[in-house]
mmCIF file of C-alpha atoms in Angstrom:
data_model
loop_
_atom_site.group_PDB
_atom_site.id
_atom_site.type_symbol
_atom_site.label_atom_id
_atom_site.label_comp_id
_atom_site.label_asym_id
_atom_site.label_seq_id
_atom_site.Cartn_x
_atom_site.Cartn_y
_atom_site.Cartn_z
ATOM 1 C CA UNK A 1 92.120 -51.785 -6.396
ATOM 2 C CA UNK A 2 92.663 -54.289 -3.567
ATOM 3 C CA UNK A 3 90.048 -54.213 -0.611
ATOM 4 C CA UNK A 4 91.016 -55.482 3.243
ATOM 5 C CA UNK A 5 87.318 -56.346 4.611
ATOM 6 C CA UNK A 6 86.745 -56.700 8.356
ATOM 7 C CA UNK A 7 83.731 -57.929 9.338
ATOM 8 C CA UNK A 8 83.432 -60.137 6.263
ATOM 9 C CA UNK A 9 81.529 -62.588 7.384
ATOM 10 C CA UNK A 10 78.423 -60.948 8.495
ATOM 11 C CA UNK A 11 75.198 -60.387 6.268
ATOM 12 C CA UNK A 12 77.093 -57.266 5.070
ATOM 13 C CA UNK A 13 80.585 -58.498 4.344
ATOM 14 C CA UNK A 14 79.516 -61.211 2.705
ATOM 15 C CA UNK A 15 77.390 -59.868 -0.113
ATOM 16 C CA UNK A 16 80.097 -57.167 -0.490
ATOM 17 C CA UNK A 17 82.638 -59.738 -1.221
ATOM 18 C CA UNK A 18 80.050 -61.224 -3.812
ATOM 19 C CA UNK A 19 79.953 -57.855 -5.407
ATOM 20 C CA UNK A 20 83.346 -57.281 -5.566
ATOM 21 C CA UNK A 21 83.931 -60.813 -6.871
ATOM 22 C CA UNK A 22 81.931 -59.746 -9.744
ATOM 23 C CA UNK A 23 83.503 -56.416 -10.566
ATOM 24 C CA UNK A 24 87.235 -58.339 -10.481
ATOM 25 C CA UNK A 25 88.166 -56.533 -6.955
ATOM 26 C CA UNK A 26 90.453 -58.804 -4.911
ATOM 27 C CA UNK A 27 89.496 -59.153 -1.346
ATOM 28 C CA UNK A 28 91.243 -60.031 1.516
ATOM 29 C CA UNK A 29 89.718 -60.215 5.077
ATOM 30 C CA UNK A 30 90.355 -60.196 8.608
ATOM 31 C CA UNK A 31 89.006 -62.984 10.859
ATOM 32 C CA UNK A 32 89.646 -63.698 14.415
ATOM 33 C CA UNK A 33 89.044 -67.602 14.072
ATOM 34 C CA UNK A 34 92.168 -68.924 12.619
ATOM 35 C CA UNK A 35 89.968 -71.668 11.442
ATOM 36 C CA UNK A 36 87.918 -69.645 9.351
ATOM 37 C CA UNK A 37 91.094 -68.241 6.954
ATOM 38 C CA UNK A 38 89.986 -70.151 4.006
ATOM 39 C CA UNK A 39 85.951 -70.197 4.749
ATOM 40 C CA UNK A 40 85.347 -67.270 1.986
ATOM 41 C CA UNK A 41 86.048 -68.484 -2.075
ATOM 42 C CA UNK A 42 87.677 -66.111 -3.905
ATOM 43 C CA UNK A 43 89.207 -64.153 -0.733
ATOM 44 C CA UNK A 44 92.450 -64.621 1.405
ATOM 45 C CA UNK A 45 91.723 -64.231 5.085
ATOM 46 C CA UNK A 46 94.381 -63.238 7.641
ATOM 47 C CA UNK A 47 93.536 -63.526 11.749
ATOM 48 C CA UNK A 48 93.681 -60.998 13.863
ATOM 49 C CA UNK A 49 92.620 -60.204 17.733
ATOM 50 C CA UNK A 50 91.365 -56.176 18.375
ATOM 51 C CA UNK A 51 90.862 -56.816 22.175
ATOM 52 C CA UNK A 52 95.085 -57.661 22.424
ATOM 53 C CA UNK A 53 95.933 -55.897 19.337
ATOM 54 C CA UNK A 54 97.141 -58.594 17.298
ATOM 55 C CA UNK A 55 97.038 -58.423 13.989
ATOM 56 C CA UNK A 56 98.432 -60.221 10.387
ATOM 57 C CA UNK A 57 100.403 -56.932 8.751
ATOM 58 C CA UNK A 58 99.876 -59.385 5.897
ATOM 59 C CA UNK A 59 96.517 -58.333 5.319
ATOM 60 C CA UNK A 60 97.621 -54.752 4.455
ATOM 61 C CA UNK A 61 99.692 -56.371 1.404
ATOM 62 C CA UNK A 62 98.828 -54.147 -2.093
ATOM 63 C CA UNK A 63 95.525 -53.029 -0.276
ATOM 64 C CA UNK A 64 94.090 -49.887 -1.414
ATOM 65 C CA UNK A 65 90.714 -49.538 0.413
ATOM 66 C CA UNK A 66 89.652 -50.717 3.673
ATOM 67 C CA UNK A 67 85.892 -51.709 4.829
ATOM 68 C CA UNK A 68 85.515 -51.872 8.676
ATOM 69 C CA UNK A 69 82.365 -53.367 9.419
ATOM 70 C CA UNK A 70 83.448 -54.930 12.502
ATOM 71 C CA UNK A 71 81.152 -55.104 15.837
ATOM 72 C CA UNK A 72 79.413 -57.327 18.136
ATOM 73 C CA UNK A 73 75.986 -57.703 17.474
ATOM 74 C CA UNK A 74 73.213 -55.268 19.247
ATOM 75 C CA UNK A 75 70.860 -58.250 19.335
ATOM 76 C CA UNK A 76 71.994 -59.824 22.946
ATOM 77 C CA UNK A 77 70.623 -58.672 25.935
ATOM 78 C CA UNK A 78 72.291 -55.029 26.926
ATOM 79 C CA UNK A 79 73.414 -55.567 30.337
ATOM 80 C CA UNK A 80 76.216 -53.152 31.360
ATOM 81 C CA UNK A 81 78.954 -55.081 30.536
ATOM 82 C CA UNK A 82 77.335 -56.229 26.937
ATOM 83 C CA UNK A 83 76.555 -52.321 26.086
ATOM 84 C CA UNK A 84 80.419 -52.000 26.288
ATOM 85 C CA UNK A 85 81.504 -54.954 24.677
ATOM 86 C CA UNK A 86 78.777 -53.018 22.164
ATOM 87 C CA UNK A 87 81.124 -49.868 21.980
ATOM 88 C CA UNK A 88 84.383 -51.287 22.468
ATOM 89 C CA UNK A 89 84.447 -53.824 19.667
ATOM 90 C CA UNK A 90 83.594 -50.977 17.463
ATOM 91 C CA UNK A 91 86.823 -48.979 19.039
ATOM 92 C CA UNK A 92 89.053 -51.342 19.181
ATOM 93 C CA UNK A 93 88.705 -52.657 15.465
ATOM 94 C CA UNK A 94 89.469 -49.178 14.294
ATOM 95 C CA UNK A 95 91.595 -48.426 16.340
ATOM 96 C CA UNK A 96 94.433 -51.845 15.566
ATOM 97 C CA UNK A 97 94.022 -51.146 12.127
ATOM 98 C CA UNK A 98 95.094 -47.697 12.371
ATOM 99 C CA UNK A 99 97.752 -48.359 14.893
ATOM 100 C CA UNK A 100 99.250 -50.917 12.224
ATOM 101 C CA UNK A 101 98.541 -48.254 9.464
ATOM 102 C CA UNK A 102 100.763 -45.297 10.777
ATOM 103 C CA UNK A 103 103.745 -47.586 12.187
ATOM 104 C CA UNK A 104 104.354 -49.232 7.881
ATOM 105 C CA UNK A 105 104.719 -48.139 4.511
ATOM 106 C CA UNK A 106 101.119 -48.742 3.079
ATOM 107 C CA UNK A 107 98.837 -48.265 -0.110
ATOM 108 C CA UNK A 108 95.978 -47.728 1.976
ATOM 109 C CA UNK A 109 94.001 -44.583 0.201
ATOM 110 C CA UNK A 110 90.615 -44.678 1.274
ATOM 111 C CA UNK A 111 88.376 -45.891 4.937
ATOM 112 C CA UNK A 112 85.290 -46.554 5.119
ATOM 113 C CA UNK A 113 83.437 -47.525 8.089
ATOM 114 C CA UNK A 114 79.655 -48.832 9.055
ATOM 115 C CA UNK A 115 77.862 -46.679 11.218
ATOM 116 C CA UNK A 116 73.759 -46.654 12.207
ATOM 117 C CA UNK A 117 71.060 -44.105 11.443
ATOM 118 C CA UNK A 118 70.482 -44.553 15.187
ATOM 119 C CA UNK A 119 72.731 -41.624 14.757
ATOM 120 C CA UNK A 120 69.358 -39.603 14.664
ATOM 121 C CA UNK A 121 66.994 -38.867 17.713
ATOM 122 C CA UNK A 122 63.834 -40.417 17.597
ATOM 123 C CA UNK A 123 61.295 -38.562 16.039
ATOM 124 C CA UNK A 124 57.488 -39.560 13.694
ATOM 125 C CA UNK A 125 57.862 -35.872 11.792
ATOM 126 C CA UNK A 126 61.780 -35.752 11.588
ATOM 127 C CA UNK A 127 63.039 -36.117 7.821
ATOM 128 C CA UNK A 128 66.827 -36.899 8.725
ATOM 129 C CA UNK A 129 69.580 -36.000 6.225
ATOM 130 C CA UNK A 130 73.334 -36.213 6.812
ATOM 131 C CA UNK A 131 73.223 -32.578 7.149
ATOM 132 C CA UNK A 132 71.779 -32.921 10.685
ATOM 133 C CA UNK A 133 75.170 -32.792 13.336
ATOM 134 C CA UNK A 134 73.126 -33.132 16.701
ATOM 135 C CA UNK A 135 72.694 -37.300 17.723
ATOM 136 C CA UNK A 136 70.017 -38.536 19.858
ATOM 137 C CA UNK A 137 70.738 -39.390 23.167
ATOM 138 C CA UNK A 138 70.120 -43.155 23.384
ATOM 139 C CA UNK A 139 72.563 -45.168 24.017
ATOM 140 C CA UNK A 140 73.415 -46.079 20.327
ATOM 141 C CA UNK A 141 73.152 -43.018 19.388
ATOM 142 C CA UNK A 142 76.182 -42.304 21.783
ATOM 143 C CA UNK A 143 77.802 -45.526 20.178
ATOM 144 C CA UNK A 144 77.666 -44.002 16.776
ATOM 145 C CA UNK A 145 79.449 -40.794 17.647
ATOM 146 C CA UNK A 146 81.967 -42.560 19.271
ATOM 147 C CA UNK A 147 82.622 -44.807 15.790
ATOM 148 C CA UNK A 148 82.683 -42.425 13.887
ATOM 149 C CA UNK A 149 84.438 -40.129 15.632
ATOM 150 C CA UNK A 150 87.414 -43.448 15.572
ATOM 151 C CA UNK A 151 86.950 -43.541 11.680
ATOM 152 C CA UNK A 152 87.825 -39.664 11.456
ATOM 153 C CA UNK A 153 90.974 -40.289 12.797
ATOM 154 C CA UNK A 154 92.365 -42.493 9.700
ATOM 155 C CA UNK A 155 91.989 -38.501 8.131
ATOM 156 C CA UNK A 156 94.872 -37.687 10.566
ATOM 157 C CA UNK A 157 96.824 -40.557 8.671
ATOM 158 C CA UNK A 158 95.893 -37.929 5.374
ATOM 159 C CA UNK A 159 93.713 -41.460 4.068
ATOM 160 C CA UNK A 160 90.301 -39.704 3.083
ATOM 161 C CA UNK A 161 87.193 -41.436 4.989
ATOM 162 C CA UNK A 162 83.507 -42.588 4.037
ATOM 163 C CA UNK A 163 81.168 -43.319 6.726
ATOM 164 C CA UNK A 164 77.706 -45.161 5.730
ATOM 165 C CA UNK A 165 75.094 -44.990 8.308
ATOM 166 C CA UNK A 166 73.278 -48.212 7.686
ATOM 167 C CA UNK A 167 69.558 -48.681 8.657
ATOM 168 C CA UNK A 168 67.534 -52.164 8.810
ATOM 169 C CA UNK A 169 69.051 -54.216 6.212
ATOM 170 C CA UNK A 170 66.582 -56.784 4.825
ATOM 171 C CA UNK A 171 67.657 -60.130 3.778
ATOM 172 C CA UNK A 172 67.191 -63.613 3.090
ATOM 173 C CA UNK A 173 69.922 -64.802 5.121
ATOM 174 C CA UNK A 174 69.281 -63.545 8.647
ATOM 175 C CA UNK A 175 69.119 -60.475 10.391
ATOM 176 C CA UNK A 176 65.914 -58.415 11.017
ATOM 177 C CA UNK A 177 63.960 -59.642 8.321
ATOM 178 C CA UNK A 178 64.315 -63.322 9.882
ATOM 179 C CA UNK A 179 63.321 -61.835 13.658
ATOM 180 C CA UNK A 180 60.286 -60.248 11.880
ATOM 181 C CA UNK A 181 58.749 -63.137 9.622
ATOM 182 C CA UNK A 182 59.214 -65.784 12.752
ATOM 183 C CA UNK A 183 56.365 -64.893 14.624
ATOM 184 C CA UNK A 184 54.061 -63.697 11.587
ATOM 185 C CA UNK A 185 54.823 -67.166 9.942
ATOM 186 C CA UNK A 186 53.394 -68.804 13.520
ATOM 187 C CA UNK A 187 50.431 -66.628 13.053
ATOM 188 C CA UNK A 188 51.293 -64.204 16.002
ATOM 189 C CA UNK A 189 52.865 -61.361 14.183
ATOM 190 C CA UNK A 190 51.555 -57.988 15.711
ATOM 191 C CA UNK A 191 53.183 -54.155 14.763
ATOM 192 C CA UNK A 192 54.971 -52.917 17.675
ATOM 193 C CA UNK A 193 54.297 -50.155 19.539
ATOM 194 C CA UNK A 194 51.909 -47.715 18.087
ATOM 195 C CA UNK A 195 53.219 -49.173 14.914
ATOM 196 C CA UNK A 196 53.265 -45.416 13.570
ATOM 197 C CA UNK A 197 56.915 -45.665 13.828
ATOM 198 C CA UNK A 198 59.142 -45.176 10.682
ATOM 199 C CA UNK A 199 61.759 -48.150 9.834
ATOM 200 C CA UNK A 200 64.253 -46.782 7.156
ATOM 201 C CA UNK A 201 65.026 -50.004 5.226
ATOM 202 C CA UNK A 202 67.516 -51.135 2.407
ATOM 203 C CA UNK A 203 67.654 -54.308 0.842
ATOM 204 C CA UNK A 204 71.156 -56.324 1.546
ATOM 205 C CA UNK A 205 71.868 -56.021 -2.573
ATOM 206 C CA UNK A 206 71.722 -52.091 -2.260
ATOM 207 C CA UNK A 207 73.698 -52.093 1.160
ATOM 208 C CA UNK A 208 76.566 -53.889 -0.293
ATOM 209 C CA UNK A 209 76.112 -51.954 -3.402
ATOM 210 C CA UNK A 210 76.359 -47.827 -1.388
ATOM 211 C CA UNK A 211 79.979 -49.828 -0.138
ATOM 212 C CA UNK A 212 80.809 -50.794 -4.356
ATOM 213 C CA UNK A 213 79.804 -47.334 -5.174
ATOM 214 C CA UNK A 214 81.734 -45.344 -2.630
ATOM 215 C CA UNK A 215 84.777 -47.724 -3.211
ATOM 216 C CA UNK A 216 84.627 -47.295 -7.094
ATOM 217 C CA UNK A 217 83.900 -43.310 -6.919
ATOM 218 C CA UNK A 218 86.084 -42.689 -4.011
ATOM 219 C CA UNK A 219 83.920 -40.391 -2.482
ATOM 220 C CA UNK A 220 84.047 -38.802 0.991
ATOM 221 C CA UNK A 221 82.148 -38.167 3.701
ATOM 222 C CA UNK A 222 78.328 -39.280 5.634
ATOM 223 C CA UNK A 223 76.109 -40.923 3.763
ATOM 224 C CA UNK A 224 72.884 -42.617 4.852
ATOM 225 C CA UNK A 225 72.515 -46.136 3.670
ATOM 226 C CA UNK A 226 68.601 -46.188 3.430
ATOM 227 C CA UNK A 227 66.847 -46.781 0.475
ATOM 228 C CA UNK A 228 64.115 -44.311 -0.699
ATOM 229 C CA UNK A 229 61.149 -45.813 0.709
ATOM 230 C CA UNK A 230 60.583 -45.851 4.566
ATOM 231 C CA UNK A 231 57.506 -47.538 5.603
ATOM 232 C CA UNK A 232 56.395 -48.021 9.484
ATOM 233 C CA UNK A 233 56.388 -50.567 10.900
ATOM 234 C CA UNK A 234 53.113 -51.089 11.054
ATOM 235 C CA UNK A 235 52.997 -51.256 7.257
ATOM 236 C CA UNK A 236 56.249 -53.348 6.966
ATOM 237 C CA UNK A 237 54.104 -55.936 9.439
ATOM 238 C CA UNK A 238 51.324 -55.730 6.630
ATOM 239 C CA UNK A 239 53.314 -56.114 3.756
ATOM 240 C CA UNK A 240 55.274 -59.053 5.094
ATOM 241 C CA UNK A 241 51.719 -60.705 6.397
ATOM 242 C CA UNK A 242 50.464 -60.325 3.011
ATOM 243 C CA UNK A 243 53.531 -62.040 0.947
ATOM 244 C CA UNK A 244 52.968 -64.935 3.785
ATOM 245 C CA UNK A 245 49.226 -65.089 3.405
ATOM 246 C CA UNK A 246 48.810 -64.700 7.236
ATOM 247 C CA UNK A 247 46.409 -63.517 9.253
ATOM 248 C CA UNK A 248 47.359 -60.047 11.373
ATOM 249 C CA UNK A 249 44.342 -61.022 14.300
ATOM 250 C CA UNK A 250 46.788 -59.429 16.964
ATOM 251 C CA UNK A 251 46.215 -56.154 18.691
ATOM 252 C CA UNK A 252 49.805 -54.200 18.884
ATOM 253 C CA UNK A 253 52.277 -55.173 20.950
ATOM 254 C CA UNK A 254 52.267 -52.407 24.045
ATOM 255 C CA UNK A 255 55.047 -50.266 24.615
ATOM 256 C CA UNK A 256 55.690 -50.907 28.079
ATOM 257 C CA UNK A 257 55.449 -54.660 26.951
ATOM 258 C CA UNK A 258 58.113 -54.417 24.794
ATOM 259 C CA UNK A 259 60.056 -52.268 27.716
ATOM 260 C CA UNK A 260 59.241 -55.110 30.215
ATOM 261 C CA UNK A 261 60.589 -58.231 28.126
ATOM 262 C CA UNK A 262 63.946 -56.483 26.169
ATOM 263 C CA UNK A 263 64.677 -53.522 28.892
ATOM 264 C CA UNK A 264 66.816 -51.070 27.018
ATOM 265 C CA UNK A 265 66.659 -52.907 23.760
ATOM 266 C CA UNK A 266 63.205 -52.196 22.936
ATOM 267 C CA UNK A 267 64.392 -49.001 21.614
ATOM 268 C CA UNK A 268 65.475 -51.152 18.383
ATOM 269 C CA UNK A 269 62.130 -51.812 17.594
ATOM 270 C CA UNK A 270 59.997 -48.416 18.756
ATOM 271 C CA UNK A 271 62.594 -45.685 17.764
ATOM 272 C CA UNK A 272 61.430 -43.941 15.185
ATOM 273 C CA UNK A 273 63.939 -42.856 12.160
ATOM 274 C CA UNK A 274 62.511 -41.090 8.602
ATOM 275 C CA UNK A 275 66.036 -40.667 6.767
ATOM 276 C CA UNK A 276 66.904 -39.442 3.535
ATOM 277 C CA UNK A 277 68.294 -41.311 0.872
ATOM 278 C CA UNK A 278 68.743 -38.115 -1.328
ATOM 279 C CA UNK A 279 72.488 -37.771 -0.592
ATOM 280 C CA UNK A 280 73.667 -41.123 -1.956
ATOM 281 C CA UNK A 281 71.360 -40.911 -4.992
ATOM 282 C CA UNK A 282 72.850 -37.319 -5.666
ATOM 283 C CA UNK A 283 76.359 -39.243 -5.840
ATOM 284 C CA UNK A 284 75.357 -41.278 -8.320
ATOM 285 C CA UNK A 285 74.189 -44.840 -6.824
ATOM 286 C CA UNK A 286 70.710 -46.335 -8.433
ATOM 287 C CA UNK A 287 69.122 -48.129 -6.028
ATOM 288 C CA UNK A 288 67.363 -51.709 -6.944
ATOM 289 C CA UNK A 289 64.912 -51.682 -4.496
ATOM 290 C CA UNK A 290 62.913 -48.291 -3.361
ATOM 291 C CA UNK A 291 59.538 -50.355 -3.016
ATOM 292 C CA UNK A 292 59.351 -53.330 -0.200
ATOM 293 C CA UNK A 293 56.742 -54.865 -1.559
ATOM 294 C CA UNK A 294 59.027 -55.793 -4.271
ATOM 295 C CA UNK A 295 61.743 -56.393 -2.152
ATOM 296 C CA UNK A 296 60.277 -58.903 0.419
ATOM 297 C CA UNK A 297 58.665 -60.793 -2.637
ATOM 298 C CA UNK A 298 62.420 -61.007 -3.830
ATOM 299 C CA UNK A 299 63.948 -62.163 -0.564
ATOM 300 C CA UNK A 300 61.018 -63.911 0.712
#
């Protein structure tokens, strides 16, 4: 097994590579900085530019499996033009690499592509399992449908596709857990909202891991990539507050506060998403971390 990675160096892509370092799976990777080629030990990078359609047919060399995990962040401030830089650099990732796919001769047996469990309407009752075919209608929501309608269309190149609907990934280096711990570490962290609202979490070892697991068994198909143990966020504020050994004095932060400052965006923080884990456990994968308590102490 050979792996092509794009997207390899975000939070996600990197700790993949780590894992596949250790099971002896070669990587290569697709980067759009030529610059940047070498940046990842143990991995070849090749450049590439989705918005023109460039790409190294290089990369594709003895590759069995591709990982497309490409897409601008969600983080920046949604105006119009962002929200379809948003969609678009989801499209057009997929979309080069299986241009380039059906015009060679390839080894390429198996896609999988990142997707969100903002898939699922927002909902405080709502257990969510891939069964469930009917997305919400914010405007991620809309996003995902789109990507993943682009991944089912490497089936239509007969290469059999996993999609892995990823929900708050904590870790150490970055991401949500960093935007969360700032202001609890300055003694102003608050829960959001009512705070009643479910956060379906997975620690960054068990994200990359769902991504080992799928490439290893080869299996097909949705698959949430939650952990187990959803907490709100009104408890994830708690637990974090406690590792810290700060203070929560803080009333919630409003609603319409939260709609006021980030617009749009504030859906990030006040959807509300229960998903299962069920399906993914059912194939086999053992998660590390079910409990956050024991994951923040790990990554904080």
């Amino acid at each position: 097994m050979k792996v092509l990675i794009a997207g390899a160096t975000g939070l996600i892509g990197k700790e993949i590579i780590v894992q596949c370092h250790e099971s002896g799976i070669p990587v290569h990777f697709l980067s759009t900085r030529k610059n940047q080629l070498d940046s990842i030990e143990g991995a070849k990078g090749f450049y590439w530019n989705p918005t023109s359609g460039e790409i190294d047919l290089a990369a594709f060399d003895g590759v069995t499996a591709i990982v497309n995990l490409a897409g601008a962040t969600v983080s920046k401030k949604w105006t119009k033009a962002y929200k379809e830089i948003i969609l678009q650099s989801r499209l057009q990732t997929a979309q080069v690499i299986r241009d380039s796919l059906a015009k060679m001769d390839h080894s390429v047996s198996h896609y999988i592509s990142a997707s969100g469990i903002s898939f699922y309407p927002s909902s405080k009752t709502k257990l969510y399992d891939e069964s469930y075919d009917t997305a919400g209608e914010s405007f991620l929501a809309q996003v995902v449908v789109e990507w993943e309608k682009a991944a089912y269309d490497f089936s239509k190149l007969n290469i059999p596709v996993s999609i892995v609907r990823t929900g708050i990934v904590l870790s150490s280096e970055g991401g949500a857990l960093e935007k969360i711990v700032k202001p609890i570490k300055m003694g102003m962290g608050a829960a959001l909202g009512s705070g009643d609202q479910w956060q379906s979490w997975i620690h960054i070892s068990d994200i990359a891991g769902i991504y080992l697991h799928l490439l290893k068994s080869r299996q097909e198909g949705v698959f949430n990539g939650v952990c187990g143990g959803p907490v709100t966020n009104k408890k994830m504020t708690k637990v974090i507050a406690s590792h810290l050994k700060k203070p929560l004095w803080l009333p919630n932060v409003p609603s319409f506060v939260l709609k006021l400052m980030l617009g749009e965006m504030a859906s990030l923080v006040l959807e509300s998403q229960l998903v299962s884990a069920s399906k993914i456990e059912e194939s086999g994968y053992r998660f590390e971390y079910v409990n956050l308590e024991k994951a923040i102490e790990n990554l904080l």
